[in-house]
C-alpha atoms as a printed R data frame, in Angstrom:
    type eleno elety resid chain resno       x       y       z
1   ATOM     1    CA   MET     A     1 149.647 107.980 209.194
2   ATOM     2    CA   LYS     A     2 147.883 110.860 207.375
3   ATOM     3    CA   VAL     A     3 151.049 112.943 207.322
4   ATOM     4    CA   ALA     A     4 153.070 110.078 205.842
5   ATOM     5    CA   LEU     A     5 150.406 109.431 203.178
6   ATOM     6    CA   CYS     A     6 150.262 113.137 202.236
7   ATOM     7    CA   ALA     A     7 154.037 113.277 202.058
8   ATOM     8    CA   ARG     A     8 154.157 110.238 199.778
9   ATOM     9    CA   LEU     A     9 151.402 111.661 197.511
10  ATOM    10    CA   SER     A    10 153.208 114.994 197.398
11  ATOM    11    CA   ASP     A    11 156.457 113.251 196.426
12  ATOM    12    CA   ARG     A    12 154.649 111.345 193.692
13  ATOM    13    CA   ARG     A    13 153.096 114.538 192.315
14  ATOM    14    CA   LEU     A    14 156.428 116.288 192.268
15  ATOM    15    CA   SER     A    15 158.180 113.342 190.680
16  ATOM    16    CA   SER     A    16 155.460 112.922 188.034
17  ATOM    17    CA   ALA     A    17 155.539 116.652 187.257
18  ATOM    18    CA   SER     A    18 159.307 116.614 186.904
19  ATOM    19    CA   ALA     A    19 159.024 113.456 184.785
20  ATOM    20    CA   ARG     A    20 156.559 115.226 182.493
21  ATOM    21    CA   ARG     A    21 158.907 118.199 182.254
22  ATOM    22    CA   ARG     A    22 161.823 115.869 181.518
23  ATOM    23    CA   THR     A    23 159.782 114.087 178.830
24  ATOM    24    CA   CYS     A    24 158.883 117.383 177.166
25  ATOM    25    CA   LEU     A    25 162.504 118.492 177.244
26  ATOM    26    CA   GLU     A    26 163.671 115.149 175.877
27  ATOM    27    CA   ARG     A    27 161.185 115.428 173.014
28  ATOM    28    CA   ALA     A    28 162.425 118.923 172.261
29  ATOM    29    CA   ASP     A    29 166.036 117.739 172.395
30  ATOM    30    CA   ALA     A    30 165.298 114.715 170.224
31  ATOM    31    CA   ARG     A    31 163.819 116.863 167.446
32  ATOM    32    CA   PRO     A    32 165.357 120.334 167.563
33  ATOM    33    CA   ASP     A    33 164.449 120.963 163.934
34  ATOM    34    CA   ALA     A    34 160.853 119.756 164.345
35  ATOM    35    CA   LYS     A    35 158.451 121.916 162.404
36  ATOM    36    CA   PRO     A    36 154.828 122.413 163.450
37  ATOM    37    CA   ILE     A    37 152.299 120.389 161.487
38  ATOM    38    CA   LEU     A    38 148.537 120.106 161.545
39  ATOM    39    CA   ALA     A    39 146.661 117.063 162.718
40  ATOM    40    CA   PRO     A    40 144.657 115.293 159.982
41  ATOM    41    CA   TRP     A    41 141.375 116.613 161.399
42  ATOM    42    CA   GLN     A    42 142.727 120.173 161.228
43  ATOM    43    CA   VAL     A    43 143.808 119.766 157.595
44  ATOM    44    CA   SER     A    44 140.431 118.376 156.568
45  ATOM    45    CA   LEU     A    45 138.567 121.052 158.547
46  ATOM    46    CA   ALA     A    46 140.563 123.942 157.080
47  ATOM    47    CA   THR     A    47 140.489 122.672 153.500
48  ATOM    48    CA   GLY     A    48 136.812 121.757 153.825
49  ATOM    49    CA   ILE     A    49 135.905 125.254 154.977
50  ATOM    50    CA   MET     A    50 137.891 126.793 152.125
51  ATOM    51    CA   GLN     A    51 136.375 124.478 149.498
52  ATOM    52    CA   ARG     A    52 132.792 124.848 150.717
53  ATOM    53    CA   ASP     A    53 132.047 127.874 148.564
54  ATOM    54    CA   PHE     A    54 134.667 129.535 146.389
55  ATOM    55    CA   SER     A    55 132.601 132.681 145.963
56  ATOM    56    CA   ARG     A    56 132.852 133.470 149.697
57  ATOM    57    CA   ALA     A    57 135.800 135.249 151.250
58  ATOM    58    CA   VAL     A    58 137.865 133.106 153.593
59  ATOM    59    CA   SER     A    59 139.428 134.549 156.716
60  ATOM    60    CA   VAL     A    60 142.687 132.846 157.669
61  ATOM    61    CA   PRO     A    61 142.302 134.030 161.292
62  ATOM    62    CA   ASP     A    62 138.886 132.330 161.389
63  ATOM    63    CA   LEU     A    63 140.445 129.117 160.038
64  ATOM    64    CA   ALA     A    64 143.104 129.279 162.746
65  ATOM    65    CA   CYS     A    65 140.412 129.767 165.368
66  ATOM    66    CA   GLN     A    66 138.413 126.806 164.034
67  ATOM    67    CA   CYS     A    67 141.560 124.666 164.272
68  ATOM    68    CA   ARG     A    68 142.151 125.949 167.826
69  ATOM    69    CA   LEU     A    69 145.534 127.461 166.972
70  ATOM    70    CA   SER     A    70 147.082 130.905 166.958
71  ATOM    71    CA   LEU     A    71 147.244 132.612 163.585
72  ATOM    72    CA   SER     A    72 151.014 132.450 163.181
73  ATOM    73    CA   TYR     A    73 151.221 128.821 164.337
74  ATOM    74    CA   PHE     A    74 148.365 127.842 162.008
75  ATOM    75    CA   ILE     A    75 150.007 129.460 158.982
76  ATOM    76    CA   ARG     A    76 153.356 127.771 159.706
77  ATOM    77    CA   ALA     A    77 151.760 124.394 160.430
78  ATOM    78    CA   PHE     A    78 149.503 124.549 157.343
79  ATOM    79    CA   SER     A    79 152.471 125.479 155.157
80  ATOM    80    CA   ASN     A    80 154.574 122.635 156.585
81  ATOM    81    CA   THR     A    81 151.756 120.106 156.243
82  ATOM    82    CA   VAL     A    82 150.286 121.031 152.860
83  ATOM    83    CA   GLY     A    83 153.351 122.650 151.299
84  ATOM    84    CA   ILE     A    84 151.783 126.034 150.604
85  ATOM    85    CA   ALA     A    85 150.373 128.891 152.703
86  ATOM    86    CA   PRO     A    86 146.616 128.737 153.427
87  ATOM    87    CA   TYR     A    87 145.578 131.741 151.337
88  ATOM    88    CA   ALA     A    88 147.802 130.685 148.429
89  ATOM    89    CA   TRP     A    89 146.211 127.214 148.620
90  ATOM    90    CA   PHE     A    90 142.764 128.814 148.532
91  ATOM    91    CA   VAL     A    91 143.615 130.975 145.488
92  ATOM    92    CA   GLN     A    92 145.066 127.888 143.773
93  ATOM    93    CA   LYS     A    93 141.781 126.025 144.331
94  ATOM    94    CA   ARG     A    94 139.813 129.006 143.013
95  ATOM    95    CA   VAL     A    95 141.927 129.001 139.842
96  ATOM    96    CA   GLN     A    96 141.374 125.242 139.420
97  ATOM    97    CA   HIS     A    97 137.629 125.797 139.778
98  ATOM    98    CA   ALA     A    98 137.864 128.572 137.191
99  ATOM    99    CA   GLU     A    99 139.644 126.182 134.804
100 ATOM   100    CA   ALA     A   100 136.740 123.772 135.094
101 ATOM   101    CA   LEU     A   101 134.263 126.559 134.383
102 ATOM   102    CA   LEU     A   102 136.317 127.867 131.455
103 ATOM   103    CA   THR     A   103 136.418 124.439 129.830
104 ATOM   104    CA   GLY     A   104 132.981 123.161 130.814
105 ATOM   105    CA   THR     A   105 130.783 126.207 130.264
106 ATOM   106    CA   GLN     A   106 130.333 129.127 127.943
107 ATOM   107    CA   LEU     A   107 130.005 131.603 130.792
108 ATOM   108    CA   PRO     A   108 131.648 134.983 130.246
109 ATOM   109    CA   ILE     A   109 134.994 135.380 131.979
110 ATOM   110    CA   ALA     A   110 133.619 138.174 134.179
111 ATOM   111    CA   GLN     A   111 130.896 135.818 135.453
112 ATOM   112    CA   ILE     A   112 133.431 133.050 136.088
113 ATOM   113    CA   ALA     A   113 135.543 135.547 138.041
114 ATOM   114    CA   LEU     A   114 132.610 136.353 140.317
115 ATOM   115    CA   GLU     A   115 131.617 132.705 140.759
116 ATOM   116    CA   CYS     A   116 135.164 131.853 141.791
117 ATOM   117    CA   GLY     A   117 135.211 134.602 144.416
118 ATOM   118    CA   PHE     A   118 137.397 137.178 142.696
119 ATOM   119    CA   THR     A   119 136.290 140.773 143.143
120 ATOM   120    CA   ASP     A   120 136.304 141.529 139.417
121 ATOM   121    CA   GLN     A   121 137.666 140.324 136.081
122 ATOM   122    CA   PRO     A   122 141.044 142.137 136.299
123 ATOM   123    CA   HIS     A   123 141.690 140.600 139.725
124 ATOM   124    CA   PHE     A   124 140.807 137.174 138.338
125 ATOM   125    CA   THR     A   125 142.952 137.664 135.219
126 ATOM   126    CA   LYS     A   126 145.956 138.675 137.320
127 ATOM   127    CA   ALA     A   127 145.625 135.663 139.667
128 ATOM   128    CA   PHE     A   128 144.987 133.255 136.778
129 ATOM   129    CA   ALA     A   129 147.934 134.578 134.759
130 ATOM   130    CA   LYS     A   130 150.207 134.322 137.783
131 ATOM   131    CA   ALA     A   131 149.164 130.700 138.356
132 ATOM   132    CA   LYS     A   132 148.984 129.522 134.729
133 ATOM   133    CA   GLY     A   133 151.283 131.864 132.830
134 ATOM   134    CA   THR     A   134 148.534 133.022 130.492
135 ATOM   135    CA   THR     A   135 145.257 134.905 130.667
136 ATOM   136    CA   PRO     A   136 141.932 133.090 131.065
137 ATOM   137    CA   ALA     A   137 140.807 134.077 127.554
138 ATOM   138    CA   ARG     A   138 143.982 132.731 125.943
139 ATOM   139    CA   TRP     A   139 143.818 129.616 128.085
140 ATOM   140    CA   ARG     A   140 140.200 128.989 127.032
141 ATOM   141    CA   ARG     A   141 141.029 129.535 123.334
142 ATOM   142    CA   GLY     A   142 143.997 127.201 123.579
143 ATOM   143    CA   PHE     A   143 141.855 124.549 125.249
144 ATOM   144    CA   LEU     A   144 139.108 124.866 122.617
145 ATOM   145    CA   LEU     A   145 141.614 124.568 119.733
146 ATOM   146    CA   ASP     A   146 143.063 121.302 121.088
């Protein structure tokens, strides 16, 4: 009796394992062009960490670790989910924060650069000009004239 029961349980385990393997293969066959994406909790965690404090440096490997993913998988999945690479997204948010400071305060551009996490004013000017097509000073003047 025990031998028959063990044999039946063993057959069930083998058949369920092969069924799981078949299911995984079927999923892979059904979507051969499937791209990795992040779960909603991973998107909100990663973006929340990056938006917490713009003046702090953000480590993409740390973000991947927090999301329980490898670095390369995290970068691909973040890019597929959000539409832009994680560090580029972070720089874009820093520039948007700088826009708000440029329009809402009279802080010097060097101070805004530091508050937005850029190492210095030239670094900030280069990133801002790349994102907006003009320097922060010209952008501020143009905003004030309108």
